[in-house]
Amino acid sequence: MTMNRDALFPGSFDPFTMGHKSIVDQGLRLFDRIIVGVGANSDKQGLLTTENRVRLINDIYNDNPRVVAMPYDGLTGDFCRTLGLAFLLRGMRNTVDYEYERSIMLINRKLYPEITTVLLFTPPEYVAVSSSAIRELVGFGHDTVDLMPDNIDIKNYL
Ligand code: ADP
């Protein structure tokens, strides 16, 4: 199989945040295209449907053909392989993320030796941004526009 310079950025993205966008934007310096894979089988409590998580991301990158979001079921490595991608992109805020990401990377390296995990750092202004914080703010009726890219109004995706 011929490998390209495209990467899969997998996650729950419930919802996609400024922090996630910072990883995609840095990733675009390394990769030709970034496929944002929205995992549909997460056992996390959901705020948005998978379809709306994908729509939100594609709305943000509407003008950029190098970024596309799509849903997937099953294991991330299998989806990466199905797409013929050699790189898994993930973001890291702190040492907690580091330990978690490292454990996933080690499993993926064993199962999918042809796939390389690339971890990028969050810029300091987004270290405290998380999907779970946004979900909590939305639950209490607070505005989340500063934490989301492009003045996205989450109410349009609930
Ligand atoms: P998952 O459920 O797979 O952890 P998330 O949607 O929570 O999915 O996160 C997807 C990726 O984005 C993960 O690599 C995570 O560490 C990273 N990430 C989450 N929040 C931020 C942030 N504020 N800055 C940078 N990366 C982040």
mmCIF file of C-alpha atoms and ligand atoms in Angstrom:
data_model
loop_
_atom_site.group_PDB
_atom_site.id
_atom_site.type_symbol
_atom_site.label_atom_id
_atom_site.label_comp_id
_atom_site.label_asym_id
_atom_site.label_seq_id
_atom_site.Cartn_x
_atom_site.Cartn_y
_atom_site.Cartn_z
ATOM 1 C CA MET A 1 0.000 0.000 0.000
ATOM 2 C CA THR A 2 1.339 3.469 -0.829
ATOM 3 C CA MET A 3 1.339 5.669 2.236
ATOM 4 C CA ASN A 4 0.527 9.354 1.991
ATOM 5 C CA ARG A 5 1.214 12.350 4.228
ATOM 6 C CA ASP A 6 -2.289 12.427 5.648
ATOM 7 C CA ALA A 7 -3.143 11.900 9.306
ATOM 8 C CA LEU A 8 -6.135 10.715 11.302
ATOM 9 C CA PHE A 9 -7.012 12.888 14.322
ATOM 10 C CA PRO A 10 -9.359 10.644 16.295
ATOM 11 C CA GLY A 11 -11.442 11.547 19.319
ATOM 12 C CA SER A 12 -14.871 12.025 20.821
ATOM 13 C CA PHE A 13 -15.054 15.754 19.987
ATOM 14 C CA ASP A 14 -18.165 16.258 22.132
ATOM 15 C CA PRO A 15 -17.803 19.071 21.222
ATOM 16 C CA PHE A 16 -14.742 20.123 19.176
ATOM 17 C CA THR A 17 -12.933 22.925 21.092
ATOM 18 C CA MET A 18 -10.325 25.641 20.546
ATOM 19 C CA GLY A 19 -7.852 23.127 21.988
ATOM 20 C CA HIS A 20 -8.691 20.564 19.307
ATOM 21 C CA LYS A 21 -8.467 23.271 16.639
ATOM 22 C CA SER A 22 -4.990 24.232 17.863
ATOM 23 C CA ILE A 23 -3.864 20.630 17.279
ATOM 24 C CA VAL A 24 -5.397 20.494 13.780
ATOM 25 C CA ASP A 25 -3.846 23.847 12.839
ATOM 26 C CA GLN A 26 -0.376 22.755 13.977
ATOM 27 C CA GLY A 27 -0.888 19.386 12.306
ATOM 28 C CA LEU A 28 -1.518 21.114 8.983
ATOM 29 C CA ARG A 29 2.145 22.203 9.042
ATOM 30 C CA LEU A 30 3.168 18.536 9.084
ATOM 31 C CA PHE A 31 0.461 16.772 7.100
ATOM 32 C CA ASP A 32 -1.201 17.319 3.714
ATOM 33 C CA ARG A 33 -4.660 16.442 4.968
ATOM 34 C CA ILE A 34 -6.152 15.773 8.387
ATOM 35 C CA ILE A 35 -9.114 13.454 8.752
ATOM 36 C CA VAL A 36 -10.900 14.239 12.020
ATOM 37 C CA GLY A 37 -12.375 10.879 13.047
ATOM 38 C CA VAL A 38 -15.348 11.177 15.369
ATOM 39 C CA GLY A 39 -15.600 7.928 17.313
ATOM 40 C CA ALA A 40 -19.189 6.755 17.461
ATOM 41 C CA ASN A 41 -18.781 3.980 20.006
ATOM 42 C CA SER A 42 -17.491 5.943 22.987
ATOM 43 C CA ASP A 43 -19.066 4.992 26.286
ATOM 44 C CA LYS A 44 -18.733 8.613 27.465
ATOM 45 C CA GLN A 45 -21.934 10.498 28.275
ATOM 46 C CA GLY A 46 -22.828 12.367 25.086
ATOM 47 C CA LEU A 47 -23.953 15.973 24.589
ATOM 48 C CA LEU A 48 -24.080 16.074 20.781
ATOM 49 C CA THR A 49 -25.039 13.244 18.436
ATOM 50 C CA THR A 50 -22.189 11.845 16.371
ATOM 51 C CA GLU A 51 -23.772 13.358 13.255
ATOM 52 C CA ASN A 52 -23.826 16.844 14.817
ATOM 53 C CA ARG A 53 -20.241 16.542 16.120
ATOM 54 C CA VAL A 54 -19.151 15.809 12.552
ATOM 55 C CA ARG A 55 -21.291 18.654 11.138
ATOM 56 C CA LEU A 56 -19.833 21.160 13.621
ATOM 57 C CA ILE A 57 -16.240 20.302 12.623
ATOM 58 C CA ASN A 58 -17.036 20.373 8.901
ATOM 59 C CA ASP A 59 -18.709 23.783 9.363
ATOM 60 C CA ILE A 60 -15.485 25.125 10.942
ATOM 61 C CA TYR A 61 -13.333 23.803 8.072
ATOM 62 C CA ASN A 62 -15.839 24.477 5.319
ATOM 63 C CA ASP A 63 -13.311 26.606 3.404
ATOM 64 C CA ASN A 64 -10.348 24.272 3.947
ATOM 65 C CA PRO A 65 -10.309 21.164 1.730
ATOM 66 C CA ARG A 66 -7.339 19.813 3.744
ATOM 67 C CA VAL A 67 -9.518 19.047 6.779
ATOM 68 C CA VAL A 68 -12.516 16.750 6.746
ATOM 69 C CA ALA A 69 -14.461 15.157 9.604
ATOM 70 C CA MET A 70 -16.119 11.757 9.432
ATOM 71 C CA PRO A 71 -17.643 9.335 11.928
ATOM 72 C CA TYR A 72 -16.282 5.866 12.609
ATOM 73 C CA ASP A 73 -17.194 2.754 14.570
ATOM 74 C CA GLY A 74 -14.815 0.305 16.129
ATOM 75 C CA LEU A 75 -11.120 0.553 16.832
ATOM 76 C CA THR A 76 -9.247 3.696 15.802
ATOM 77 C CA GLY A 77 -6.315 1.705 14.392
ATOM 78 C CA ASP A 78 -8.642 -0.341 12.174
ATOM 79 C CA PHE A 79 -10.234 2.856 10.826
ATOM 80 C CA CYS A 80 -6.783 4.350 10.216
ATOM 81 C CA ARG A 81 -5.791 1.211 8.304
ATOM 82 C CA THR A 82 -9.019 1.184 6.294
ATOM 83 C CA LEU A 83 -8.301 4.756 5.181
ATOM 84 C CA GLY A 84 -4.707 3.792 4.316
ATOM 85 C CA LEU A 85 -3.244 6.372 6.721
ATOM 86 C CA ALA A 86 0.158 6.003 8.372
ATOM 87 C CA PHE A 87 -0.189 8.701 11.061
ATOM 88 C CA LEU A 88 -2.365 9.091 14.119
ATOM 89 C CA LEU A 89 -2.443 12.653 15.445
ATOM 90 C CA ARG A 90 -3.278 13.351 19.106
ATOM 91 C CA GLY A 91 -3.053 16.377 21.392
ATOM 92 C CA MET A 92 -1.518 16.707 24.848
ATOM 93 C CA ARG A 93 -2.268 19.282 27.549
ATOM 94 C CA ASN A 94 -0.451 17.924 30.600
ATOM 95 C CA THR A 95 1.172 14.870 32.175
ATOM 96 C CA VAL A 96 -2.209 13.202 32.688
ATOM 97 C CA ASP A 97 -2.806 13.366 28.916
ATOM 98 C CA TYR A 98 0.780 12.200 28.402
ATOM 99 C CA GLU A 99 0.341 8.990 30.411
ATOM 100 C CA TYR A 100 -3.002 8.254 28.757
ATOM 101 C CA GLU A 101 -1.750 8.955 25.241
ATOM 102 C CA ARG A 102 1.390 6.915 25.814
ATOM 103 C CA SER A 103 -0.595 3.873 26.918
ATOM 104 C CA ILE A 104 -2.823 4.069 23.821
ATOM 105 C CA MET A 105 0.219 4.606 21.603
ATOM 106 C CA LEU A 106 1.936 1.494 23.007
ATOM 107 C CA ILE A 107 -1.104 -0.680 22.306
ATOM 108 C CA ASN A 108 -1.527 0.771 18.822
ATOM 109 C CA ARG A 109 2.176 0.310 18.058
ATOM 110 C CA LYS A 110 1.854 -3.399 18.894
ATOM 111 C CA LEU A 111 -1.369 -3.928 16.933
ATOM 112 C CA TYR A 112 -0.595 -1.622 13.981
ATOM 113 C CA PRO A 113 3.201 -1.378 13.593
ATOM 114 C CA GLU A 114 2.905 0.601 10.350
ATOM 115 C CA ILE A 115 1.027 3.453 12.088
ATOM 116 C CA THR A 116 3.036 6.206 13.812
ATOM 117 C CA THR A 117 1.438 8.257 16.597
ATOM 118 C CA VAL A 118 2.297 11.958 16.541
ATOM 119 C CA LEU A 119 1.600 13.948 19.729
ATOM 120 C CA LEU A 120 1.436 17.731 19.599
ATOM 121 C CA PHE A 121 1.340 20.160 22.530
ATOM 122 C CA THR A 122 -1.525 22.497 23.310
ATOM 123 C CA PRO A 123 -0.613 26.188 23.432
ATOM 124 C CA PRO A 124 -0.861 27.553 27.012
ATOM 125 C CA GLU A 125 -4.052 29.519 26.422
ATOM 126 C CA TYR A 126 -5.959 26.296 25.698
ATOM 127 C CA VAL A 127 -4.485 24.027 28.353
ATOM 128 C CA ALA A 128 -7.597 24.395 30.514
ATOM 129 C CA VAL A 129 -10.062 23.934 27.649
ATOM 130 C CA SER A 130 -11.870 20.602 27.582
ATOM 131 C CA SER A 131 -14.994 19.168 26.005
ATOM 132 C CA SER A 132 -16.199 18.169 29.464
ATOM 133 C CA ALA A 133 -15.944 21.793 30.718
ATOM 134 C CA ILE A 134 -17.990 22.940 27.723
ATOM 135 C CA ARG A 135 -20.598 20.252 28.365
ATOM 136 C CA GLU A 136 -20.887 21.409 31.973
ATOM 137 C CA LEU A 137 -21.233 25.088 30.967
ATOM 138 C CA VAL A 138 -23.891 24.203 28.400
ATOM 139 C CA GLY A 139 -25.724 22.174 31.036
ATOM 140 C CA PHE A 140 -25.965 25.287 33.220
ATOM 141 C CA GLY A 141 -26.984 27.522 30.331
ATOM 142 C CA HIS A 142 -23.668 29.394 30.093
ATOM 143 C CA ASP A 143 -22.130 30.906 26.991
ATOM 144 C CA THR A 144 -19.264 28.823 25.528
ATOM 145 C CA VAL A 145 -18.438 30.925 22.509
ATOM 146 C CA ASP A 146 -14.890 31.814 23.746
ATOM 147 C CA LEU A 147 -13.954 28.135 24.062
ATOM 148 C CA MET A 148 -15.198 27.141 20.634
ATOM 149 C CA PRO A 149 -13.703 27.998 17.239
ATOM 150 C CA ASP A 150 -15.187 30.505 14.793
ATOM 151 C CA ASN A 151 -17.866 31.833 17.149
ATOM 152 C CA ILE A 152 -19.676 28.532 16.802
ATOM 153 C CA ASP A 153 -22.981 28.653 18.687
ATOM 154 C CA ILE A 154 -23.394 25.223 20.213
ATOM 155 C CA LYS A 155 -27.162 25.683 20.377
ATOM 156 C CA ASN A 156 -27.231 25.068 16.609
ATOM 157 C CA TYR A 157 -25.875 21.553 17.191
ATOM 158 C CA LEU A 158 -27.707 20.376 20.321
HETATM 159 P P1 ADP B 1 -10.875 11.109 23.526
HETATM 160 O O1 ADP B 1 -12.205 10.720 24.076
HETATM 161 O O2 ADP B 1 -10.367 10.182 22.488
HETATM 162 O O3 ADP B 1 -9.855 11.475 24.546
HETATM 163 P P2 ADP B 1 -11.242 13.924 22.988
HETATM 164 O O4 ADP B 1 -12.235 14.494 22.025
HETATM 165 O O5 ADP B 1 -11.434 14.211 24.417
HETATM 166 O O6 ADP B 1 -11.212 12.391 22.664
HETATM 167 O O7 ADP B 1 -9.789 14.387 22.583
HETATM 168 C C1 ADP B 1 -9.230 14.129 21.317
HETATM 169 C C2 ADP B 1 -7.755 14.491 21.340
HETATM 170 O O8 ADP B 1 -7.625 15.899 21.575
HETATM 171 C C3 ADP B 1 -6.958 13.825 22.443
HETATM 172 O O9 ADP B 1 -5.661 13.573 21.957
HETATM 173 C C4 ADP B 1 -6.908 14.861 23.538
HETATM 174 O O10 ADP B 1 -5.771 14.706 24.357
HETATM 175 C C5 ADP B 1 -6.814 16.115 22.716
HETATM 176 N N1 ADP B 1 -7.305 17.295 23.405
HETATM 177 C C6 ADP B 1 -8.410 17.445 24.146
HETATM 178 N N2 ADP B 1 -8.522 18.713 24.621
HETATM 179 C C7 ADP B 1 -7.442 19.374 24.156
HETATM 180 C C8 ADP B 1 -6.943 20.694 24.309
HETATM 181 N N3 ADP B 1 -7.558 21.637 25.053
HETATM 182 N N4 ADP B 1 -5.804 20.999 23.664
HETATM 183 C C9 ADP B 1 -5.161 20.065 22.926
HETATM 184 N N5 ADP B 1 -5.550 18.816 22.772
HETATM 185 C C10 ADP B 1 -6.671 18.463 23.368
#
